[in-house]
Tab-separated table of C-alpha atoms and ligand atoms in Angstrom:
chain	number	residue	atom	x	y	z
A	1	MET	CA	30.709	20.156	-14.990
A	2	LYS	CA	29.673	22.375	-12.196
A	3	ASP	CA	26.545	20.352	-11.864
A	4	SER	CA	28.142	17.045	-11.620
A	5	LEU	CA	30.440	18.451	-9.010
A	6	ALA	CA	27.740	19.701	-7.023
A	7	ASN	CA	26.139	16.401	-7.224
A	8	ALA	CA	29.268	14.582	-6.116
A	9	ASP	CA	29.348	16.989	-2.947
A	10	LEU	CA	25.703	16.151	-2.130
A	11	GLY	CA	26.312	12.412	-2.578
A	12	ALA	CA	29.364	12.816	-0.026
A	13	MET	CA	27.187	15.018	2.277
A	14	GLY	CA	24.206	12.468	2.089
A	15	ARG	CA	26.684	9.711	2.958
A	16	LYS	CA	27.837	11.417	6.019
A	17	THR	CA	24.626	12.945	7.409
A	18	MET	CA	21.755	10.570	6.495
A	19	LEU	CA	20.039	7.493	7.891
A	20	HIS	CA	17.657	6.222	5.195
A	21	PRO	CA	14.344	4.295	5.775
A	22	VAL	CA	14.403	0.792	4.880
A	23	SER	CA	17.991	0.884	3.516
A	24	SER	CA	21.264	-0.671	4.095
A	25	VAL	CA	23.286	1.563	6.413
A	26	ALA	CA	26.418	-0.252	5.179
A	27	ASP	CA	25.690	0.464	1.465
A	28	LEU	CA	25.181	3.902	1.994
A	29	ALA	CA	28.529	4.218	3.580
A	30	ARG	CA	30.172	2.580	0.786
A	31	THR	CA	28.260	4.032	-2.268
A	32	GLY	CA	26.548	7.176	-1.112
A	33	PRO	CA	22.760	7.702	-2.057
A	34	THR	CA	21.253	7.760	-5.562
A	35	LEU	CA	20.336	11.151	-6.223
A	36	TYR	CA	17.197	12.204	-8.105
A	37	THR	CA	16.673	15.660	-9.320
A	38	ARG	CA	13.207	15.950	-11.206
A	39	ALA	CA	10.375	14.129	-12.610
A	40	LYS	CA	7.361	14.802	-15.119
A	41	GLY	CA	4.485	12.428	-15.843
A	42	THR	CA	6.018	8.998	-15.315
A	43	ILE	CA	9.656	9.974	-16.040
A	44	LEU	CA	12.076	10.342	-13.230
A	45	GLU	CA	15.660	11.848	-14.002
A	46	ASP	CA	18.647	11.103	-11.659
A	47	ALA	CA	21.551	13.345	-10.954
A	48	ALA	CA	23.572	11.834	-13.763
A	49	GLY	CA	20.919	13.115	-16.266
A	50	GLN	CA	19.597	9.565	-16.990
A	51	GLU	CA	15.867	9.203	-17.428
A	52	HIS	CA	13.877	6.250	-15.853
A	53	ILE	CA	10.406	5.236	-16.316
A	54	ASP	CA	8.887	5.176	-12.933
A	55	MET	CA	7.234	1.781	-12.897
A	56	GLY	CA	6.483	2.172	-9.184
A	57	ALA	CA	4.958	5.637	-9.029
A	58	GLY	CA	7.369	6.248	-6.114
A	59	LEU	CA	6.169	4.067	-3.475
A	60	TRP	CA	2.865	3.123	-5.133
A	61	CYS	CA	1.662	6.687	-4.553
A	62	VAL	CA	2.163	9.253	-7.440
A	63	ASN	CA	-1.248	8.099	-8.947
A	64	VAL	CA	-1.739	11.019	-11.243
A	65	GLY	CA	2.062	11.242	-12.056
A	66	TYR	CA	4.546	13.836	-11.594
A	67	GLY	CA	4.615	17.619	-12.010
A	68	ARG	CA	0.751	18.052	-12.384
A	69	PRO	CA	0.179	21.947	-12.400
A	70	GLU	CA	-3.204	21.677	-11.095
A	71	LEU	CA	-1.975	20.208	-7.875
A	72	VAL	CA	0.967	22.446	-7.610
A	73	GLU	CA	-1.577	25.489	-8.010
A	74	ALA	CA	-3.835	24.167	-5.447
A	75	GLY	CA	-1.221	23.660	-2.778
A	76	ALA	CA	0.407	27.266	-3.451
A	77	GLU	CA	-3.050	28.889	-3.253
A	78	ALA	CA	-3.579	26.907	0.114
A	79	LEU	CA	-0.374	28.203	1.442
A	80	ARG	CA	-0.980	31.611	0.445
A	81	ASN	CA	-4.566	31.620	2.041
A	82	LEU	CA	-4.228	29.591	5.216
A	83	SER	CA	-0.826	27.699	5.354
A	84	TYR	CA	-1.938	25.920	8.671
A	85	GLN	CA	-4.977	25.134	10.780
A	86	HIS	CA	-5.068	22.549	13.353
A	87	HIS	CA	-8.421	20.461	14.071
A	88	PHE	CA	-8.065	19.963	17.763
A	89	GLY	CA	-11.086	21.327	20.011
A	90	ASN	CA	-13.374	20.927	16.879
A	91	SER	CA	-11.637	23.980	14.758
A	92	ALA	CA	-11.851	23.275	11.237
A	93	ALA	CA	-10.335	24.344	7.659
A	94	LYS	CA	-12.921	24.769	4.992
A	95	ASP	CA	-11.168	22.707	2.319
A	96	THR	CA	-10.763	19.920	5.027
A	97	VAL	CA	-14.552	19.732	5.493
A	98	ARG	CA	-14.886	19.817	1.696
A	99	LEU	CA	-12.675	16.958	1.435
A	100	SER	CA	-14.692	15.069	4.237
A	101	GLU	CA	-17.865	15.445	2.300
A	102	ARG	CA	-16.323	14.320	-0.849
A	103	LEU	CA	-14.485	11.091	0.488
A	104	VAL	CA	-17.711	10.052	2.180
A	105	GLN	CA	-19.837	10.702	-1.418
A	106	LEU	CA	-16.965	8.633	-3.173
A	107	PHE	CA	-17.276	5.660	-0.830
A	108	ALA	CA	-21.179	5.773	-1.063
A	109	GLU	CA	-21.065	6.149	-4.873
A	110	ASN	CA	-18.237	4.181	-5.925
A	111	ALA	CA	-17.688	1.316	-3.312
A	112	GLY	CA	-21.230	0.588	-2.313
A	113	ALA	CA	-20.062	1.853	1.427
A	114	GLY	CA	-22.826	4.404	2.366
A	115	HIS	CA	-21.970	3.340	5.847
A	116	LEU	CA	-18.569	5.018	6.069
A	117	ASN	CA	-19.703	8.665	7.076
A	118	ARG	CA	-16.849	9.973	9.221
A	119	VAL	CA	-13.237	10.898	8.280
A	120	PHE	CA	-10.389	11.273	10.625
A	121	TYR	CA	-7.090	12.590	9.387
A	122	GLY	CA	-3.206	11.988	9.795
A	123	THR	CA	-0.292	12.200	7.634
A	124	SER	CA	0.720	8.583	6.669
A	125	GLY	CA	-0.425	5.353	5.977
A	126	SER	CA	1.232	3.977	9.178
A	127	ASP	CA	-0.462	6.536	11.427
A	128	ALA	CA	-3.790	5.558	9.850
A	129	ASN	CA	-3.293	2.237	10.858
A	130	ASP	CA	-2.241	3.196	14.533
A	131	THR	CA	-5.249	5.312	14.519
A	132	ALA	CA	-7.335	2.063	13.479
A	133	TYR	CA	-5.509	0.012	16.031
A	134	LYS	CA	-6.482	2.552	18.811
A	135	LEU	CA	-9.928	2.736	17.668
A	136	VAL	CA	-10.620	-0.786	18.109
A	137	ARG	CA	-9.610	-0.386	21.779
A	138	TYR	CA	-11.645	2.644	22.139
A	139	TYR	CA	-14.965	1.302	20.589
A	140	ASN	CA	-14.688	-1.876	22.547
A	141	ASN	CA	-13.831	-0.028	25.999
A	142	LEU	CA	-16.750	2.012	25.461
A	143	ARG	CA	-18.840	-0.984	24.620
A	144	GLY	CA	-17.922	-2.673	28.032
A	145	LYS	CA	-15.851	-5.205	26.257
A	146	PRO	CA	-12.192	-4.279	27.425
A	147	ALA	CA	-10.935	-7.899	26.613
A	148	LYS	CA	-12.030	-7.515	22.917
A	149	LYS	CA	-8.968	-5.954	21.519
A	150	LYS	CA	-6.627	-8.309	19.796
A	151	ILE	CA	-6.137	-7.468	16.074
A	152	ILE	CA	-5.525	-10.384	13.455
A	153	SER	CA	-3.415	-9.580	10.492
A	154	ARG	CA	-1.838	-11.854	7.986
A	155	ILE	CA	1.654	-13.189	7.288
A	156	GLY	CA	3.067	-11.293	4.362
A	157	SER	CA	0.876	-8.191	5.050
A	158	TYR	CA	2.324	-4.456	5.197
A	159	HIS	CA	0.495	-2.018	7.246
A	160	GLY	CA	3.380	0.480	7.823
A	161	LEU	CA	6.424	0.890	10.395
A	162	THR	CA	5.482	2.841	13.323
A	163	ALA	CA	5.276	0.553	16.483
A	164	ALA	CA	1.408	-0.540	16.165
A	165	ALA	CA	1.573	-0.687	12.345
A	166	THR	CA	4.875	-2.562	12.439
A	167	SER	CA	3.264	-5.191	14.560
A	168	LEU	CA	0.288	-5.209	12.248
A	169	THR	CA	2.682	-5.833	9.437
A	170	GLY	CA	3.326	-9.707	8.788
A	171	ILE	CA	6.698	-9.532	7.614
A	172	ASP	CA	9.543	-10.910	10.045
A	173	ALA	CA	12.332	-8.798	8.651
A	174	TYR	CA	10.647	-5.610	9.906
A	175	HIS	CA	9.993	-7.172	13.501
A	176	LYS	CA	13.344	-8.753	14.512
A	177	MET	CA	15.546	-5.979	16.303
A	178	PHE	CA	12.564	-4.012	17.299
A	179	ASP	CA	11.213	-6.506	19.782
A	180	LEU	CA	7.798	-6.519	17.843
A	181	PRO	CA	5.068	-7.406	17.245
A	182	LEU	CA	3.358	-6.239	20.275
A	183	PRO	CA	1.494	-8.960	21.949
A	184	ASP	CA	-2.051	-8.266	21.096
A	185	VAL	CA	-1.475	-8.593	17.328
A	186	LEU	CA	-1.668	-12.042	15.884
A	187	HIS	CA	-0.969	-13.293	12.357
A	188	THR	CA	-2.883	-15.766	10.271
A	189	SER	CA	-1.938	-17.559	6.952
A	190	CYS	CA	-1.026	-15.684	3.791
A	191	PRO	CA	-3.596	-16.138	1.023
A	192	HIS	CA	-1.000	-16.240	-1.687
A	193	PHE	CA	-2.033	-19.507	-3.952
A	194	TYR	CA	0.874	-19.479	-6.391
A	195	ARG	CA	3.270	-19.809	-3.386
A	196	TYR	CA	1.472	-21.392	-0.484
A	197	ALA	CA	-1.075	-23.948	-2.328
A	198	GLU	CA	-0.438	-27.525	-1.228
A	199	ASN	CA	0.077	-30.134	-3.931
A	200	GLY	CA	-3.184	-30.774	-5.902
A	201	GLU	CA	-5.006	-28.072	-4.005
A	202	SER	CA	-7.739	-26.003	-6.151
A	203	GLU	CA	-7.771	-22.339	-5.624
A	204	ALA	CA	-11.157	-22.974	-4.223
A	205	GLN	CA	-9.988	-25.450	-1.654
A	206	PHE	CA	-6.856	-23.155	-0.721
A	207	SER	CA	-9.357	-20.296	-0.235
A	208	ALA	CA	-11.471	-22.444	2.196
A	209	ARG	CA	-8.248	-23.497	4.006
A	210	MET	CA	-7.252	-19.774	4.499
A	211	VAL	CA	-10.514	-18.999	5.927
A	212	ARG	CA	-10.417	-22.187	8.217
A	213	ASP	CA	-6.996	-21.183	9.450
A	214	LEU	CA	-8.436	-17.722	10.301
A	215	GLU	CA	-11.592	-19.394	12.026
A	216	ASN	CA	-9.235	-21.714	14.077
A	217	LEU	CA	-7.082	-18.878	15.366
A	218	ILE	CA	-10.390	-16.916	16.314
A	219	GLU	CA	-11.562	-19.769	18.414
A	220	ARG	CA	-8.380	-20.773	19.704
A	221	GLU	CA	-7.906	-17.367	21.201
A	222	GLY	CA	-11.583	-16.859	22.021
A	223	PRO	CA	-13.764	-14.440	19.837
A	224	GLU	CA	-14.539	-12.511	22.849
A	225	THR	CA	-10.747	-11.319	22.787
A	226	ILE	CA	-10.658	-10.485	18.935
A	227	GLY	CA	-11.399	-6.900	18.081
A	228	ALA	CA	-10.416	-6.643	14.475
A	229	PHE	CA	-9.214	-8.270	11.493
A	230	ILE	CA	-6.943	-5.821	9.103
A	231	ALA	CA	-6.506	-6.654	5.388
A	232	GLU	CA	-5.186	-5.031	2.502
A	233	PRO	CA	-7.701	-5.945	-0.408
A	234	VAL	CA	-4.920	-6.727	-2.657
A	235	MET	CA	-1.697	-7.456	-0.750
A	236	GLY	CA	1.092	-5.068	-1.933
A	237	THR	CA	4.578	-4.930	-0.362
A	238	GLY	CA	4.337	-8.552	0.517
A	239	GLY	CA	4.431	-9.400	-3.349
A	240	VAL	CA	1.078	-8.405	-4.953
A	241	PHE	CA	-1.133	-11.252	-3.772
A	242	LEU	CA	-4.775	-11.208	-5.006
A	243	PRO	CA	-7.281	-12.994	-2.758
A	244	PRO	CA	-8.424	-16.253	-3.705
A	245	PRO	CA	-11.881	-16.715	-5.241
A	246	GLY	CA	-14.667	-16.370	-2.544
A	247	TYR	CA	-11.933	-15.532	0.256
A	248	PHE	CA	-13.330	-12.138	1.449
A	249	ALA	CA	-17.047	-13.147	1.342
A	250	LYS	CA	-16.303	-15.894	3.647
A	251	VAL	CA	-14.166	-13.861	6.087
A	252	GLN	CA	-16.722	-11.184	6.101
A	253	ALA	CA	-19.296	-13.664	7.392
A	254	LEU	CA	-16.836	-14.958	9.838
A	255	LEU	CA	-16.210	-11.584	11.111
A	256	ASP	CA	-19.793	-10.711	11.330
A	257	LYS	CA	-20.578	-13.964	13.312
A	258	HIS	CA	-17.971	-13.090	15.874
A	259	ASP	CA	-18.629	-9.343	16.141
A	260	ILE	CA	-15.091	-8.474	14.864
A	261	LEU	CA	-14.391	-5.334	13.039
A	262	LEU	CA	-12.816	-5.282	9.613
A	263	ILE	CA	-10.089	-2.842	8.811
A	264	ALA	CA	-9.596	-2.403	5.207
A	265	ASP	CA	-6.090	-1.180	4.786
A	266	GLU	CA	-6.597	0.847	1.406
A	267	VAL	CA	-3.283	2.802	1.562
A	268	ILE	CA	-2.164	1.416	-1.933
A	269	THR	CA	-5.493	0.234	-3.461
A	270	GLY	CA	-7.448	3.334	-2.747
A	271	PHE	CA	-7.950	6.123	-5.536
A	272	GLY	CA	-8.074	3.950	-8.549
A	273	ARG	CA	-4.945	1.822	-8.353
A	274	LEU	CA	-7.046	-1.572	-8.970
A	275	GLY	CA	-8.850	-0.278	-11.795
A	276	HIS	CA	-11.693	0.545	-9.162
A	277	TRP	CA	-12.304	3.797	-6.919
A	278	PHE	CA	-11.430	1.496	-3.901
A	279	GLY	CA	-10.873	-2.202	-3.234
A	280	THR	CA	-13.630	-2.132	-0.641
A	281	GLY	CA	-15.947	-1.856	-3.872
A	282	ALA	CA	-13.958	-4.015	-6.081
A	283	PHE	CA	-14.442	-6.911	-3.369
A	284	ASP	CA	-17.733	-5.974	-1.859
A	285	LEU	CA	-16.066	-5.474	1.697
A	286	LYS	CA	-17.945	-3.984	4.527
A	287	PRO	CA	-15.229	-2.391	6.596
A	288	ASP	CA	-15.610	-0.458	9.753
A	289	ILE	CA	-12.481	1.253	9.315
A	290	VAL	CA	-10.784	2.367	6.073
A	291	SER	CA	-7.114	3.411	5.902
A	292	LEU	CA	-6.140	5.764	3.071
A	293	ALA	CA	-2.932	7.689	2.130
A	294	LYS	CA	-0.610	7.672	-0.903
A	295	GLY	CA	-3.274	8.168	-3.728
A	296	LEU	CA	-5.244	10.598	-1.541
A	297	THR	CA	-2.873	13.363	-2.612
A	298	SER	CA	-0.847	11.301	-5.105
A	299	ALA	CA	2.034	12.018	-2.533
A	300	TYR	CA	2.087	15.721	-3.439
A	301	PHE	CA	1.491	16.271	0.353
A	302	PRO	CA	1.906	13.544	3.215
A	303	MET	CA	-1.528	13.043	4.244
A	304	SER	CA	-3.913	10.168	5.329
A	305	ALA	CA	-7.546	9.542	6.162
A	306	SER	CA	-9.334	6.895	8.089
A	307	MET	CA	-12.993	6.317	7.031
A	308	ILE	CA	-15.107	5.179	9.937
A	309	SER	CA	-18.571	3.431	9.976
A	310	ASP	CA	-21.672	4.402	11.590
A	311	ARG	CA	-21.527	1.359	13.740
A	312	VAL	CA	-17.968	2.631	15.286
A	313	TYR	CA	-19.061	6.291	15.272
A	314	ASP	CA	-22.438	5.706	17.072
A	315	VAL	CA	-20.790	4.315	20.072
A	316	LEU	CA	-18.246	7.056	20.188
A	317	ALA	CA	-21.293	9.580	20.079
A	318	ALA	CA	-23.383	7.917	22.482
A	319	LYS	CA	-20.862	7.843	25.060
A	320	SER	CA	-19.046	11.161	24.285
A	321	ASP	CA	-20.721	13.354	27.140
A	322	GLU	CA	-19.855	10.461	29.462
A	323	THR	CA	-16.223	9.722	28.425
A	324	GLY	CA	-15.060	13.347	27.441
A	325	ALA	CA	-12.783	14.223	24.374
A	326	PHE	CA	-11.749	11.778	22.016
A	327	MET	CA	-8.028	11.981	22.948
A	328	HIS	CA	-6.486	11.175	19.748
A	329	GLY	CA	-4.913	13.234	16.914
A	330	PHE	CA	-1.970	14.940	15.425
A	331	THR	CA	-0.721	18.448	14.803
A	332	TYR	CA	-1.164	18.033	11.188
A	333	SER	CA	-4.469	16.206	11.150
A	334	GLY	CA	-6.662	17.456	8.418
A	335	HIS	CA	-3.740	20.104	7.128
A	336	PRO	CA	-5.628	22.624	4.967
A	337	VAL	CA	-2.832	22.351	2.339
A	338	GLY	CA	-3.127	18.683	1.877
A	339	SER	CA	-6.814	18.802	1.886
A	340	ALA	CA	-6.616	21.422	-0.916
A	341	ILE	CA	-4.245	19.193	-2.789
A	342	ALA	CA	-6.333	16.152	-2.097
A	343	LEU	CA	-9.202	17.835	-3.818
A	344	ALA	CA	-7.526	18.875	-6.753
A	345	ASN	CA	-6.083	15.256	-7.137
A	346	ILE	CA	-9.620	13.695	-7.140
A	347	ASP	CA	-10.794	16.403	-9.526
A	348	VAL	CA	-8.163	15.164	-11.856
A	349	ILE	CA	-8.742	11.319	-11.317
A	350	GLU	CA	-12.482	12.134	-12.252
A	351	ARG	CA	-11.760	14.351	-15.088
A	352	GLU	CA	-9.443	12.050	-16.865
A	353	ASN	CA	-11.364	8.930	-15.951
A	354	LEU	CA	-8.054	7.484	-14.582
A	355	VAL	CA	-9.974	4.810	-12.728
A	356	GLU	CA	-11.058	3.041	-16.028
A	357	GLN	CA	-7.719	4.113	-17.330
A	358	ALA	CA	-5.876	1.882	-14.698
A	359	SER	CA	-8.040	-1.064	-15.480
A	360	GLU	CA	-7.200	-0.879	-19.180
A	361	ALA	CA	-3.679	0.164	-18.877
A	362	GLY	CA	-3.468	-2.648	-16.211
A	363	SER	CA	-4.669	-5.305	-18.461
A	364	TYR	CA	-2.272	-3.978	-21.424
A	365	LEU	CA	0.677	-4.113	-19.036
A	366	LEU	CA	-0.009	-7.543	-17.486
A	367	ARG	CA	-0.226	-9.048	-20.854
A	368	ALA	CA	2.821	-7.200	-22.085
A	369	LEU	CA	4.783	-8.351	-19.067
A	370	ARG	CA	3.494	-11.899	-19.527
A	371	GLN	CA	4.643	-11.930	-23.040
A	372	ALA	CA	7.958	-10.457	-22.535
A	373	THR	CA	8.945	-12.808	-19.616
A	374	ALA	CA	7.230	-15.930	-21.092
A	375	ASP	CA	10.821	-17.455	-22.159
A	376	THR	CA	12.619	-16.684	-18.986
A	377	PRO	CA	13.256	-19.560	-17.187
A	378	PHE	CA	13.489	-17.605	-13.764
A	379	VAL	CA	9.802	-16.001	-13.938
A	380	GLY	CA	7.483	-18.204	-12.369
A	381	ASP	CA	4.231	-15.856	-11.902
A	382	VAL	CA	3.091	-12.704	-13.338
A	383	ARG	CA	-0.246	-11.437	-11.824
A	384	GLY	CA	-2.057	-8.434	-10.966
A	385	MET	CA	-5.164	-6.522	-10.906
A	386	GLY	CA	-5.388	-2.873	-12.416
A	387	LEU	CA	-2.104	-1.133	-12.128
A	388	MET	CA	-0.800	-3.252	-9.333
A	389	ILE	CA	1.368	-6.190	-10.890
A	390	GLY	CA	3.924	-8.449	-9.508
A	391	ILE	CA	6.548	-10.796	-11.156
A	392	GLU	CA	7.743	-13.699	-8.838
A	393	TYR	CA	11.077	-15.080	-9.544
A	394	VAL	CA	11.715	-19.039	-9.116
A	395	ALA	CA	14.797	-21.037	-9.485
A	396	ASP	CA	13.075	-23.433	-11.846
A	397	LYS	CA	9.883	-22.827	-13.420
A	398	ALA	CA	9.115	-26.195	-14.396
A	399	THR	CA	8.942	-27.183	-10.704
A	400	ASN	CA	8.421	-23.900	-9.028
A	401	THR	CA	11.453	-24.405	-7.039
A	402	PRO	CA	12.433	-21.000	-5.151
A	403	PHE	CA	15.717	-19.692	-5.024
A	404	PRO	CA	17.882	-20.663	-2.107
A	405	GLU	CA	17.144	-18.966	1.083
A	406	GLY	CA	19.109	-15.553	1.390
A	407	THR	CA	19.388	-14.891	-2.121
A	408	ALA	CA	17.487	-11.955	-3.830
A	409	PRO	CA	17.031	-12.407	-7.573
A	410	HIS	CA	14.568	-9.637	-7.536
A	411	LYS	CA	17.155	-7.093	-6.274
A	412	VAL	CA	19.526	-8.337	-8.893
A	413	VAL	CA	16.976	-7.672	-11.605
A	414	SER	CA	16.099	-4.185	-10.237
A	415	LYS	CA	19.687	-3.217	-10.238
A	416	HIS	CA	20.101	-4.148	-13.900
A	417	ALA	CA	16.560	-2.327	-14.650
A	418	PHE	CA	17.893	0.809	-13.132
A	419	ASP	CA	21.043	0.699	-15.401
A	420	HIS	CA	18.354	0.237	-18.406
A	421	GLY	CA	16.356	3.113	-17.313
A	422	VAL	CA	13.223	1.522	-15.745
A	423	LEU	CA	12.360	1.263	-12.085
A	424	PRO	CA	10.196	-1.669	-10.790
A	425	ARG	CA	10.436	-2.145	-7.031
A	426	ALA	CA	12.158	-4.969	-5.437
A	427	LEU	CA	9.755	-6.008	-2.477
A	428	PRO	CA	11.075	-7.467	0.945
A	429	PHE	CA	8.897	-10.544	1.690
A	430	LEU	CA	8.973	-12.949	-1.424
A	431	PRO	CA	11.326	-12.321	-4.746
A	432	VAL	CA	8.975	-10.225	-6.450
A	433	ASN	CA	9.371	-7.003	-8.536
A	434	SER	CA	6.290	-5.021	-8.362
A	435	PHE	CA	4.914	-2.422	-11.281
A	436	SER	CA	2.628	-0.015	-10.205
A	437	PRO	CA	3.049	3.214	-12.618
A	438	PRO	CA	1.155	6.220	-12.414
A	439	LEU	CA	-2.575	5.599	-13.501
A	440	ASN	CA	-2.173	8.011	-16.459
A	441	ILE	CA	0.836	6.036	-18.231
A	442	SER	CA	0.731	5.948	-21.898
A	443	ARG	CA	1.037	2.918	-24.210
A	444	GLU	CA	4.230	4.021	-25.560
A	445	GLU	CA	5.581	4.443	-22.006
A	446	MET	CA	4.315	0.871	-21.112
A	447	ASP	CA	5.996	-0.624	-24.375
A	448	GLU	CA	9.338	1.299	-23.892
A	449	GLY	CA	9.256	0.256	-20.047
A	450	VAL	CA	8.540	-3.293	-20.872
A	451	ALA	CA	11.185	-3.445	-23.490
A	452	ARG	CA	13.943	-1.851	-21.132
A	453	PHE	CA	12.939	-4.369	-18.459
A	454	ALA	CA	12.979	-7.227	-20.825
A	455	HIS	CA	16.637	-6.192	-21.744
A	456	ALA	CA	17.458	-5.789	-18.041
A	457	LEU	CA	16.133	-9.483	-17.455
A	458	GLU	CA	18.250	-10.945	-20.105
A	459	ALA	CA	21.370	-8.747	-18.820
A	460	ALA	CA	20.675	-10.297	-15.396
A	461	GLY	CA	20.688	-13.813	-16.503
A	462	PRO	CA	24.122	-14.785	-15.882
A	463	ASP	CA	23.836	-13.419	-12.345
A	464	LEU	CA	20.628	-15.267	-11.706
A	465	GLU	CA	21.965	-18.524	-12.806
A	466	LYS	CA	24.757	-18.087	-10.033
A	467	LEU	CA	22.131	-17.603	-7.364
A	468	GLN	CA	20.414	-20.974	-8.403
A	469	GLY	CA	22.485	-22.902	-5.901
B	1	PLP	C1	-0.829	-1.150	2.680
B	1	PLP	C2	0.085	-0.161	3.335
B	1	PLP	N1	-0.430	0.183	4.405
B	1	PLP	C3	0.223	0.943	5.157
B	1	PLP	C4	1.427	1.676	4.478
B	1	PLP	C5	2.332	2.633	5.347
B	1	PLP	O1	2.242	3.923	4.778
B	1	PLP	P1	3.212	5.186	5.201
B	1	PLP	O2	4.638	4.569	4.511
B	1	PLP	O3	2.660	6.245	4.533
B	1	PLP	O4	3.301	4.970	6.658
B	1	PLP	C6	1.669	1.255	3.327
B	1	PLP	C7	2.974	1.669	2.674
B	1	PLP	O5	3.571	1.277	1.745
B	1	PLP	C8	1.246	0.195	2.596
B	1	PLP	O6	1.507	-0.220	1.499
């Protein structure tokens, strides 16, 4: 009784005092926040005491699951020893140096990327992409190519929400009202076969068309003006889009031909999510900059890392005495507590073979979700790689007709899912629910989560029928 009164008070307080990210201001005023109180493994408990299977691992980030004593201990010890150390002026914390060495090794040994030998730190995926955006300018200014700084991204991509990262993001909803994107960011076609293939087009033909679109854009703008291409190996927030066959090999060749850097945004795909350590290795990419965050610390601490290639670093090094200091960085770049937690997190991933586990669990969950939704008229496609899975809704499965513009069937399903104690995410671009649980989710939890989701989908049926138009 006392607790629920306290929760009611907090709800009222939150309603009065907070502005939430990517949330409806009006809904908060109407209903107040949904409060959560604790989490363990893959189970999240809300303030009413209801348990939910967290099929999102937060925002695709709690890779090793909630409440890991090893990570808590590593953070506590770091706080006791050296609660803060900045990295300006070439100062350093020991664990941050250790982490850098470990990341360089992981990329060399597990992603075929021995050319990524420098690490720069921040605190979020967005700031890692801002760092990439600025590095492209810096590198090309140093090379005497000041015109070569436009960055090409893709429609449907998500790269974060600082000003440059919002611009790189290819989803209009994040641009409008903020007068973005910035003028030096361009967007090319979204390589999502299920939704954007033309009638009768094979996957190979679709893939070739996507690369042609990119090539046409480069040629239209002039390759001498294009500094970089940014891509998530598997597109996440847009709707879980896997690259069509041959896509990245052809893109990479095109970028090489025009001296354009590849930025791999591995904020979601890094640290095992795809059943590979990194998307870079999974798709044989040769990026010059890799953005990492989320799974780096399993979100026990806000931390990002940018892996930087020898080709880019060598230019910075060669021109350093002439140019002066690299004038970029943040108060919390390379935070010692985040570094200690990241090291403990990587230990857990290695010790428990969570990368292989993600691959096996991912196949199991994909199969289970396909089976559970096979007879549902509104589920058009269930796809995924590792523990990154998406379910796309359509008004008519037989013809793949989308739901009418302005409806949100996936949000309707998510609401029912919450009531049934399972949390998939409702994404902002296409009507897709994503499933990206902690990598150590058990078979029993997957079975239970899929069963709850199937019940939620059934309960959502009448609401979805109303949306059909
Ligand atoms: C691929 C990708 N890049 C960047 C970001 C931004 O990360 P953050 O929210 O930590 O700024 C996200 C967040 O979901 C992401 O999915």
